[in-house]
Amino acid sequence: QVQLVESGGGSVQAGGSLRLSCAYSGIPYGRACMSWFRQAPGKEREGVAALESDGDTDYADSVKGRFSISRDNAKSILYLTMNVLKPEDTGTYYCAADFFERKCYTGSWTSGMEYWGKGTLVTISS
């Protein structure tokens, strides 16, 4: 059974940094398309970044150059390092995984993933 548990959210001022973590289990050898989504208050959930098991990444235009997705396979942790944070980055951040790895290659991961964590709240003040 796949389990995803996010941590690392908090409140920071604009321009600051945060690193989110997602401890995962039930994904043998980390072979899955893994991603981060976020949902701002009153808005739809949107894809932020994806990481394919071979290392390829994909980012939303709004976070390119500021956010970085990575994974520690030995620890079974997915990370999202966020720099130069802006108030519009505020929201609940969700870790997600899908065994259909092709989603990461094609970009269709933004349409939805199979497994989800419960989220961690990020608040950026101006």
Short mmCIF file of C-alpha atoms in Angstrom, two decimals:
data_model
loop_
_atom_site.label_atom_id
_atom_site.label_comp_id
_atom_site.label_asym_id
_atom_site.label_seq_id
_atom_site.Cartn_x
_atom_site.Cartn_y
_atom_site.Cartn_z
CA GLN A 1 0.00 0.00 0.00
CA VAL A 2 1.36 3.39 -1.00
CA GLN A 3 1.66 5.96 1.76
CA LEU A 4 2.81 9.55 1.36
CA VAL A 5 3.41 11.83 4.34
CA GLU A 6 4.39 15.47 3.81
CA SER A 7 6.23 17.69 6.27
CA GLY A 8 8.21 20.91 6.32
CA GLY A 9 5.48 23.46 5.74
CA GLY A 10 5.39 26.69 7.70
CA SER A 11 5.25 30.45 7.54
CA VAL A 12 8.04 32.51 6.00
CA GLN A 13 8.45 35.97 4.58
CA ALA A 14 8.62 36.65 0.88
CA GLY A 15 12.08 36.01 -0.48
CA GLY A 16 12.70 33.21 1.97
CA SER A 17 13.14 29.48 1.47
CA LEU A 18 11.55 26.25 2.61
CA ARG A 19 12.18 22.60 1.95
CA LEU A 20 9.24 20.24 1.95
CA SER A 21 9.67 16.52 2.50
CA CYS A 22 7.47 13.61 1.55
CA ALA A 23 8.23 10.27 3.18
CA TYR A 24 6.90 7.52 0.97
CA SER A 25 6.43 3.79 1.24
CA GLY A 26 5.00 1.05 -0.93
CA ILE A 27 6.89 2.18 -4.03
CA PRO A 28 9.43 -0.53 -4.87
CA TYR A 29 12.81 0.93 -5.87
CA GLY A 30 11.13 4.32 -6.16
CA ARG A 31 9.84 3.39 -9.62
CA ALA A 32 7.03 5.86 -10.05
CA CYS A 33 6.24 9.29 -11.37
CA MET A 34 6.31 11.48 -8.26
CA SER A 35 5.18 15.04 -7.98
CA TRP A 36 4.16 18.02 -5.89
CA PHE A 37 0.90 19.87 -6.25
CA ARG A 38 -0.44 22.86 -4.41
CA GLN A 39 -3.82 24.39 -3.74
CA ALA A 40 -4.26 28.00 -2.79
CA PRO A 41 -7.38 29.12 -0.92
CA GLY A 42 -10.30 29.36 -3.31
CA LYS A 43 -8.33 27.97 -6.24
CA GLU A 44 -7.99 24.64 -7.96
CA ARG A 45 -5.12 22.32 -7.20
CA GLU A 46 -2.22 22.79 -9.62
CA GLY A 47 0.86 20.79 -10.48
CA VAL A 48 4.12 22.31 -9.27
CA ALA A 49 6.87 19.82 -10.12
CA ALA A 50 7.35 16.22 -11.16
CA LEU A 51 10.24 13.80 -10.95
CA GLU A 52 10.52 10.70 -13.07
CA SER A 53 12.32 7.72 -11.55
CA ASP A 54 15.26 8.13 -13.97
CA GLY A 55 15.77 11.71 -12.87
CA ASP A 56 13.96 13.82 -15.46
CA THR A 57 12.04 16.74 -14.01
CA ASP A 58 9.18 18.97 -15.05
CA TYR A 59 8.11 22.27 -13.50
CA ALA A 60 5.22 24.65 -13.71
CA ASP A 61 6.28 27.88 -15.41
CA SER A 62 5.45 29.83 -12.26
CA VAL A 63 8.14 28.05 -10.23
CA LYS A 64 10.89 27.41 -12.79
CA GLY A 65 14.23 28.65 -11.54
CA ARG A 66 12.97 28.92 -7.95
CA PHE A 67 11.83 25.41 -7.00
CA SER A 68 13.69 22.13 -7.25
CA ILE A 69 12.31 18.60 -6.91
CA SER A 70 14.60 15.80 -5.81
CA ARG A 71 14.55 12.42 -4.14
CA ASP A 72 16.67 10.42 -1.72
CA ASN A 73 15.98 6.82 -2.71
CA ALA A 74 17.91 5.42 0.24
CA LYS A 75 15.65 7.27 2.67
CA SER A 76 12.49 7.06 0.52
CA ILE A 77 11.96 10.80 0.74
CA LEU A 78 10.84 13.20 -1.99
CA TYR A 79 11.83 16.83 -1.55
CA LEU A 80 10.67 20.16 -2.85
CA THR A 81 13.19 22.93 -2.25
CA MET A 82 11.57 26.32 -2.62
CA ASN A 83 13.57 29.52 -2.92
CA VAL A 84 12.68 33.17 -3.50
CA LEU A 85 9.21 32.47 -2.18
CA LYS A 86 6.38 34.79 -3.13
CA PRO A 87 3.00 35.40 -1.46
CA GLU A 88 1.35 33.66 -4.42
CA ASP A 89 3.18 30.46 -3.44
CA THR A 90 0.92 30.24 -0.41
CA GLY A 91 -1.17 27.09 -0.26
CA THR A 92 -1.37 23.52 0.84
CA TYR A 93 1.29 21.41 -0.83
CA TYR A 94 0.59 17.78 -1.67
CA CYS A 95 2.92 14.96 -2.55
CA ALA A 96 1.63 12.55 -5.17
CA ALA A 97 2.72 9.36 -6.90
CA ASP A 98 1.63 7.28 -9.86
CA PHE A 99 3.01 3.94 -11.01
CA PHE A 100 2.28 4.92 -14.61
CA GLU A 101 5.67 6.51 -15.09
CA ARG A 102 4.83 7.70 -18.58
CA LYS A 103 2.83 10.48 -16.96
CA CYS A 104 6.07 12.19 -16.05
CA TYR A 105 7.41 11.88 -19.60
CA THR A 106 4.31 13.23 -21.30
CA GLY A 107 3.41 15.97 -18.86
CA SER A 108 0.05 14.41 -18.15
CA TRP A 109 0.94 14.22 -14.46
CA THR A 110 -0.65 17.65 -14.09
CA SER A 111 -4.04 16.10 -14.85
CA GLY A 112 -3.96 13.93 -11.75
CA MET A 113 -2.06 11.25 -9.91
CA GLU A 114 -3.02 7.95 -8.35
CA TYR A 115 -1.85 8.39 -4.75
CA TRP A 116 -1.90 11.49 -2.59
CA GLY A 117 -0.62 12.67 0.73
CA LYS A 118 -2.67 14.80 3.09
CA GLY A 119 -0.71 17.98 2.49
CA THR A 120 1.36 20.50 4.37
CA LEU A 121 0.52 24.20 4.62
CA VAL A 122 2.89 26.87 3.32
CA THR A 123 2.19 30.52 4.09
CA ILE A 124 4.25 33.31 2.56
CA SER A 125 3.83 36.79 3.96
CA SER A 126 4.72 39.97 2.10
#
